[in-house]
Amino acid sequence: MLTRAITGFFFIAVVIGAILLGQYSFVAFFSLLGTWCLFEFYGMVKSDVLRPHISVGLITAVVLGSLVSLYCLGIIPLNEVWLFVPLFSAVFIVSLFQKHAQPFHDIAYTFLGVIYASFPFLFFLSLGFIQGEYNPYIPLGFMIILWSNDTGAYLAGRSFGKRKLFERISPNKTWEGFIGGIVLAFFVSLNLAQYFGSLQKWEWATMSIIIGVFGTLGDLVESMLKRSLGVKDSGKILPGHGGLLDRFDGLLIAAPLVFIFLLLIQ
């Protein structure tokens, strides 16, 4: 328990520091984070039968992350971001030279990893620049709301939880915890409107609902993935917590939806 608490403290400190230290630390940290989560995904799904093209997938994630970062920083135009597309073709070509029984299974999981574990971090990265220049308080607010949702769900679930949410996937999650997480995230978001500014109160509140609902669903999706593969954690990089994919599972579905929401109201 102590190890978990210490790891959690330093983990939060690093994430907050990466966001607040400036745009360069922000884009570098989260683009690399997406690549590491992809590496963990490939490590989970790889087997004697299933062999995703790890090298090509990771190179694609690095190149795409770099291009999106450079675009956000104003260094390259949007049309140059599409330079990553030839790497997608490389996934198919590589399969021609490998004698695997199910080559299209390998191809499918290679693409699935990039889309599931890497793409969402690019949407999160873009949140920092959605108002035209770097604003750390929007991605920081996102993370605070996400953590508040997790905390509220844990406390409400422990105190009042009776009705199972998705017992076949995550036996410990309850409807009471789900609602408690959204409620705490909502009230925290109202304070963010006061102290962070950047967005109007109703925008922060709407963000909290999106994150509360889809952050929980993202957690369940990753649990479903691990259960289907028979693994407990995505990795071991965080003592007491597992892998980075385990810690950011709520971001994977919520971040793209929050980005789309904010893009539509700008």
Coordinates of N, CA and C in Angstrom, one line a residue, residues 52-196:
P52 N 1.9 -8.9 -33.8 CA 1.8 -7.6 -34.4 C 3.1 -7.1 -34.8
H53 N 3.1 -6.2 -35.9 CA 4.4 -5.7 -36.4 C 4.8 -4.5 -35.4
I54 N 5.5 -4.9 -34.4 CA 5.8 -4.0 -33.3 C 6.7 -2.8 -33.8
S55 N 7.7 -3.1 -34.5 CA 8.6 -2.1 -34.9 C 7.9 -1.0 -35.8
V56 N 7.2 -1.5 -36.8 CA 6.5 -0.6 -37.7 C 5.4 0.2 -36.9
G57 N 4.7 -0.5 -36.0 CA 3.7 0.2 -35.2 C 4.3 1.3 -34.4
L58 N 5.4 1.0 -33.7 CA 6.1 2.0 -32.8 C 6.6 3.2 -33.7
I59 N 7.2 2.9 -34.8 CA 7.8 3.9 -35.7 C 6.6 4.8 -36.1
T60 N 5.5 4.2 -36.5 CA 4.3 5.0 -36.9 C 3.9 5.9 -35.8
A61 N 3.8 5.4 -34.6 CA 3.4 6.2 -33.4 C 4.4 7.4 -33.2
V62 N 5.7 7.1 -33.3 CA 6.7 8.1 -33.0 C 6.6 9.2 -34.1
V63 N 6.5 8.8 -35.4 CA 6.5 9.8 -36.5 C 5.2 10.6 -36.4
L64 N 4.1 9.9 -36.2 CA 2.8 10.7 -36.1 C 2.8 11.6 -34.9
G65 N 3.3 11.1 -33.7 CA 3.4 12.0 -32.6 C 4.3 13.2 -32.8
S66 N 5.4 13.0 -33.5 CA 6.3 14.1 -33.8 C 5.7 15.1 -34.7
L67 N 5.0 14.6 -35.7 CA 4.3 15.5 -36.7 C 3.2 16.3 -36.1
V68 N 2.4 15.7 -35.3 CA 1.3 16.4 -34.6 C 1.9 17.4 -33.6
S69 N 3.0 17.0 -32.9 CA 3.6 18.0 -32.0 C 4.2 19.2 -32.7
L70 N 4.8 18.9 -33.8 CA 5.4 20.1 -34.6 C 4.3 21.0 -35.2
Y71 N 3.2 20.3 -35.5 CA 2.0 21.2 -36.0 C 1.5 22.0 -34.9
C72 N 1.3 21.4 -33.7 CA 0.8 22.2 -32.6 C 1.7 23.3 -32.2
L73 N 3.0 23.1 -32.3 CA 4.0 24.1 -32.0 C 4.1 25.2 -33.1
G74 N 3.4 25.0 -34.2 CA 3.4 26.0 -35.2 C 4.6 25.9 -36.1
I75 N 5.3 24.7 -36.1 CA 6.6 24.6 -36.9 C 6.3 24.1 -38.3
I76 N 5.3 23.2 -38.5 CA 4.9 22.7 -39.8 C 3.4 22.9 -40.0
P77 N 3.0 23.0 -41.3 CA 1.6 23.2 -41.6 C 0.8 21.8 -41.4
L78 N -0.5 21.9 -41.4 CA -1.3 20.7 -41.1 C -1.1 19.7 -42.2
N79 N -1.0 20.1 -43.5 CA -0.9 19.1 -44.6 C 0.3 18.2 -44.4
E80 N 1.4 18.6 -43.7 CA 2.6 17.8 -43.6 C 2.3 16.7 -42.5
V81 N 1.3 16.8 -41.7 CA 1.0 15.7 -40.7 C 0.7 14.4 -41.4
W82 N 0.2 14.5 -42.7 CA -0.2 13.3 -43.4 C 1.0 12.5 -43.9
L83 N 2.2 13.0 -43.7 CA 3.4 12.2 -44.1 C 3.5 10.9 -43.4
F84 N 2.8 10.6 -42.4 CA 2.8 9.4 -41.7 C 2.1 8.2 -42.4
V85 N 1.3 8.6 -43.4 CA 0.4 7.6 -44.1 C 1.2 6.5 -44.7
P86 N 2.4 6.7 -45.4 CA 3.1 5.6 -46.0 C 3.5 4.5 -45.0
L87 N 3.6 4.9 -43.7 CA 3.9 3.9 -42.7 C 2.8 2.9 -42.6
F88 N 1.6 3.3 -42.8 CA 0.4 2.4 -42.7 C 0.6 1.3 -43.8
S89 N 1.0 1.8 -45.0 CA 1.2 0.8 -46.1 C 2.3 -0.2 -45.8
A90 N 3.3 0.3 -45.0 CA 4.4 -0.6 -44.7 C 4.0 -1.8 -43.8
V91 N 2.9 -1.6 -43.1 CA 2.4 -2.7 -42.2 C 2.0 -3.9 -43.1
F92 N 1.3 -3.6 -44.2 CA 0.9 -4.6 -45.1 C 2.1 -5.3 -45.9
I93 N 3.0 -4.4 -46.3 CA 4.2 -4.9 -47.1 C 5.1 -5.8 -46.2
V94 N 5.3 -5.4 -44.9 CA 6.1 -6.3 -44.0 C 5.5 -7.7 -43.9
S95 N 4.2 -7.8 -43.9 CA 3.5 -9.1 -43.8 C 3.9 -10.0 -44.9
L96 N 4.2 -9.5 -46.1 CA 4.5 -10.3 -47.3 C 5.8 -11.1 -47.0
F97 N 6.7 -10.6 -46.2 CA 8.0 -11.2 -46.0 C 8.0 -12.1 -44.8
Q98 N 6.9 -12.2 -44.1 CA 6.9 -13.0 -42.9 C 6.0 -14.2 -43.1
K99 N 6.4 -15.4 -42.7 CA 5.6 -16.6 -42.9 C 4.8 -16.9 -41.7
H100 N 3.8 -16.0 -41.4 CA 2.9 -16.3 -40.3 C 1.6 -16.9 -40.8
A101 N 1.0 -17.7 -40.0 CA -0.3 -18.4 -40.4 C -1.4 -17.4 -40.6
Q102 N -1.5 -16.4 -39.8 CA -2.6 -15.4 -39.9 C -2.1 -14.0 -40.1
P103 N -1.6 -13.7 -41.2 CA -1.0 -12.4 -41.4 C -1.9 -11.2 -41.2
F104 N -3.2 -11.4 -41.6 CA -4.1 -10.2 -41.4 C -4.5 -10.1 -39.9
H105 N -4.4 -11.1 -39.1 CA -4.6 -10.9 -37.7 C -3.4 -10.0 -37.1
D106 N -2.2 -10.3 -37.6 CA -1.1 -9.4 -37.2 C -1.3 -8.0 -37.6
I107 N -1.7 -7.8 -38.9 CA -1.9 -6.5 -39.4 C -3.0 -5.8 -38.6
A108 N -4.1 -6.5 -38.3 CA -5.2 -5.9 -37.6 C -4.8 -5.4 -36.2
Y109 N -4.1 -6.2 -35.5 CA -3.7 -5.8 -34.1 C -2.6 -4.8 -34.2
T110 N -1.8 -4.7 -35.2 CA -0.9 -3.6 -35.4 C -1.6 -2.3 -35.4
F111 N -2.6 -2.2 -36.3 CA -3.4 -1.0 -36.5 C -4.3 -0.7 -35.2
L112 N -4.8 -1.8 -34.6 CA -5.6 -1.6 -33.4 C -4.8 -0.9 -32.3
G113 N -3.6 -1.4 -32.2 CA -2.7 -0.8 -31.1 C -2.5 0.7 -31.3
V114 N -2.2 1.1 -32.6 CA -2.0 2.5 -32.9 C -3.2 3.3 -32.6
I115 N -4.4 2.8 -33.0 CA -5.6 3.6 -32.9 C -6.1 3.6 -31.4
Y116 N -5.9 2.5 -30.7 CA -6.4 2.4 -29.3 C -5.5 3.0 -28.3
A117 N -4.2 2.7 -28.4 CA -3.3 3.1 -27.4 C -2.5 4.4 -27.7
S118 N -2.4 4.8 -28.9 CA -1.5 5.9 -29.3 C -2.3 7.2 -29.7
F119 N -3.3 7.0 -30.6 CA -4.1 8.1 -31.1 C -4.7 9.0 -30.0
P120 N -5.3 8.4 -29.0 CA -5.9 9.3 -28.0 C -5.0 10.3 -27.3
F121 N -3.7 10.0 -27.2 CA -2.8 10.9 -26.6 C -2.5 12.1 -27.5
L122 N -2.7 11.9 -28.8 CA -2.6 13.0 -29.8 C -3.7 14.0 -29.6
F123 N -4.9 13.5 -29.4 CA -6.1 14.3 -29.1 C -5.9 15.1 -27.8
F124 N -5.4 14.4 -26.8 CA -5.1 15.0 -25.5 C -4.0 16.1 -25.7
L125 N -3.0 15.8 -26.4 CA -2.0 16.8 -26.7 C -2.5 18.0 -27.4
S126 N -3.5 17.8 -28.3 CA -4.1 18.9 -29.0 C -5.0 19.8 -28.1
L127 N -5.4 19.2 -27.0 CA -6.2 20.0 -26.1 C -5.5 21.2 -25.6
G128 N -4.1 21.1 -25.4 CA -3.3 22.2 -24.9 C -3.2 23.3 -25.9
F129 N -3.6 23.1 -27.2 CA -3.5 24.2 -28.2 C -4.8 24.5 -28.9
I130 N -5.9 24.0 -28.3 CA -7.2 24.1 -29.0 C -7.6 25.6 -29.1
Q131 N -7.1 26.5 -28.3 CA -7.5 27.9 -28.3 C -6.5 28.7 -29.1
G132 N -5.6 28.0 -29.9 CA -4.7 28.7 -30.8 C -3.3 28.8 -30.3
E133 N -3.1 28.9 -29.0 CA -1.7 28.9 -28.4 C -1.8 28.0 -27.2
Y134 N -0.6 27.7 -26.7 CA -0.5 26.7 -25.6 C -1.2 27.3 -24.3
N135 N -2.1 26.5 -23.8 CA -2.8 26.8 -22.5 C -2.8 25.5 -21.7
P136 N -1.9 25.5 -20.6 CA -1.7 24.3 -19.8 C -2.9 23.9 -19.0
Y137 N -3.8 24.9 -18.8 CA -4.9 24.7 -17.8 C -6.0 23.8 -18.3
I138 N -6.2 23.7 -19.7 CA -7.2 22.8 -20.2 C -6.8 21.3 -20.0
P139 N -5.6 20.9 -20.5 CA -5.2 19.5 -20.2 C -5.0 19.2 -18.7
L140 N -4.5 20.2 -18.0 CA -4.4 20.0 -16.5 C -5.7 19.8 -15.9
G141 N -6.7 20.6 -16.3 CA -8.1 20.5 -15.8 C -8.6 19.1 -16.2
F142 N -8.4 18.7 -17.4 CA -8.8 17.3 -17.8 C -8.3 16.3 -16.9
M143 N -7.0 16.3 -16.6 CA -6.4 15.3 -15.7 C -7.0 15.4 -14.3
I144 N -7.2 16.6 -13.8 CA -7.8 16.7 -12.4 C -9.2 16.2 -12.4
I145 N -10.0 16.5 -13.4 CA -11.3 15.9 -13.4 C -11.3 14.4 -13.5
L146 N -10.4 13.8 -14.3 CA -10.3 12.4 -14.5 C -9.9 11.8 -13.1
W147 N -8.9 12.4 -12.4 CA -8.5 11.8 -11.1 C -9.6 12.0 -10.1
S148 N -10.4 13.1 -10.2 CA -11.5 13.3 -9.3 C -12.6 12.2 -9.5
N149 N -12.8 11.9 -10.8 CA -13.8 10.9 -11.1 C -13.4 9.5 -10.5
D150 N -12.1 9.2 -10.7 CA -11.6 7.9 -10.1 C -11.7 7.9 -8.6
T151 N -11.4 9.0 -8.0 CA -11.4 9.1 -6.5 C -12.9 9.0 -6.0
G152 N -13.8 9.7 -6.6 CA -15.2 9.7 -6.3 C -15.8 8.3 -6.5
A153 N -15.4 7.7 -7.5 CA -15.9 6.3 -7.8 C -15.4 5.3 -6.8
Y154 N -14.2 5.5 -6.4 CA -13.6 4.6 -5.4 C -14.3 4.8 -4.0
L155 N -14.4 6.0 -3.6 CA -15.0 6.3 -2.3 C -16.5 5.9 -2.2
A156 N -17.2 6.3 -3.3 CA -18.7 6.0 -3.3 C -18.9 4.5 -3.4
G157 N -18.1 3.8 -4.2 CA -18.2 2.4 -4.4 C -17.9 1.6 -3.1
R158 N -16.8 2.1 -2.4 CA -16.5 1.4 -1.1 C -17.6 1.7 0.0
S159 N -18.2 2.8 -0.1 CA -19.1 3.2 1.0 C -20.6 2.7 0.7
F160 N -21.0 2.8 -0.6 CA -22.4 2.6 -0.9 C -22.6 1.5 -2.0
G161 N -21.5 1.0 -2.6 CA -21.6 0.2 -3.7 C -22.3 -1.2 -3.5
K162 N -23.4 -1.4 -4.2 CA -24.1 -2.7 -4.1 C -24.5 -3.2 -5.5
R163 N -24.9 -2.4 -6.4 CA -25.3 -2.8 -7.8 C -24.1 -2.8 -8.7
K164 N -23.8 -4.0 -9.3 CA -22.7 -4.1 -10.1 C -22.9 -3.4 -11.5
L165 N -21.8 -2.8 -12.0 CA -21.9 -2.0 -13.2 C -21.7 -3.0 -14.4
F166 N -20.5 -3.6 -14.5 CA -20.2 -4.6 -15.5 C -19.5 -5.8 -14.8
E167 N -20.2 -6.6 -14.1 CA -19.6 -7.6 -13.2 C -18.7 -8.6 -14.0
R168 N -19.1 -8.9 -15.2 CA -18.4 -9.9 -16.0 C -17.0 -9.3 -16.4
I169 N -16.9 -8.0 -16.4 CA -15.6 -7.4 -16.8 C -14.8 -6.9 -15.6
S170 N -15.5 -6.2 -14.7 CA -14.9 -5.6 -13.6 C -15.8 -5.8 -12.3
P171 N -15.6 -6.8 -11.6 CA -16.5 -7.2 -10.5 C -16.6 -6.1 -9.4
N172 N -15.6 -5.2 -9.3 CA -15.6 -4.3 -8.2 C -16.3 -3.0 -8.5
K173 N -16.6 -2.7 -9.8 CA -17.2 -1.5 -10.2 C -18.7 -1.6 -9.9
T174 N -19.3 -0.5 -9.4 CA -20.7 -0.5 -9.1 C -21.4 0.8 -9.7
W175 N -22.7 0.7 -9.8 CA -23.4 1.9 -10.3 C -23.3 3.1 -9.3
E176 N -23.3 2.8 -8.0 CA -23.1 3.8 -7.0 C -21.7 4.5 -7.1
G177 N -20.7 3.7 -7.4 CA -19.4 4.3 -7.6 C -19.3 5.1 -8.9
F178 N -20.0 4.6 -9.9 CA -20.0 5.3 -11.2 C -20.7 6.7 -11.0
I179 N -21.8 6.8 -10.3 CA -22.5 8.0 -10.1 C -21.7 8.9 -9.2
G180 N -21.1 8.3 -8.1 CA -20.3 9.1 -7.2 C -19.1 9.7 -7.9
G181 N -18.5 9.0 -8.8 CA -17.3 9.6 -9.6 C -17.8 10.8 -10.4
I182 N -18.9 10.7 -11.1 CA -19.4 11.8 -11.9 C -19.7 13.0 -11.1
V183 N -20.4 12.8 -9.9 CA -20.8 13.9 -9.0 C -19.5 14.6 -8.5
L184 N -18.5 13.9 -8.0 CA -17.3 14.6 -7.6 C -16.6 15.3 -8.7
A185 N -16.5 14.7 -9.9 CA -15.9 15.3 -11.0 C -16.6 16.6 -11.4
F186 N -18.0 16.6 -11.3 CA -18.8 17.8 -11.6 C -18.5 18.9 -10.7
F187 N -18.5 18.7 -9.4 CA -18.2 19.7 -8.4 C -16.8 20.3 -8.5
V188 N -15.8 19.4 -8.8 CA -14.5 19.8 -9.0 C -14.4 20.7 -10.2
S189 N -15.1 20.4 -11.3 CA -15.0 21.2 -12.5 C -15.6 22.6 -12.3
L190 N -16.5 22.8 -11.4 CA -17.0 24.1 -11.1 C -16.0 25.0 -10.5
N191 N -15.1 24.4 -9.7 CA -14.0 25.1 -9.1 C -12.9 25.4 -10.1
L192 N -12.7 24.5 -11.1 CA -11.8 24.8 -12.1 C -12.1 26.0 -12.9
A193 N -13.4 26.2 -13.1 CA -13.9 27.4 -13.8 C -13.5 28.6 -13.1
Q194 N -13.5 28.6 -11.8 CA -13.2 29.8 -11.0 C -11.7 30.0 -10.9
Y195 N -10.9 29.0 -10.8 CA -9.5 29.2 -10.6 C -8.6 29.1 -11.9
F196 N -9.1 28.3 -12.8 CA -8.3 28.1 -14.0 C -8.8 29.1 -15.2

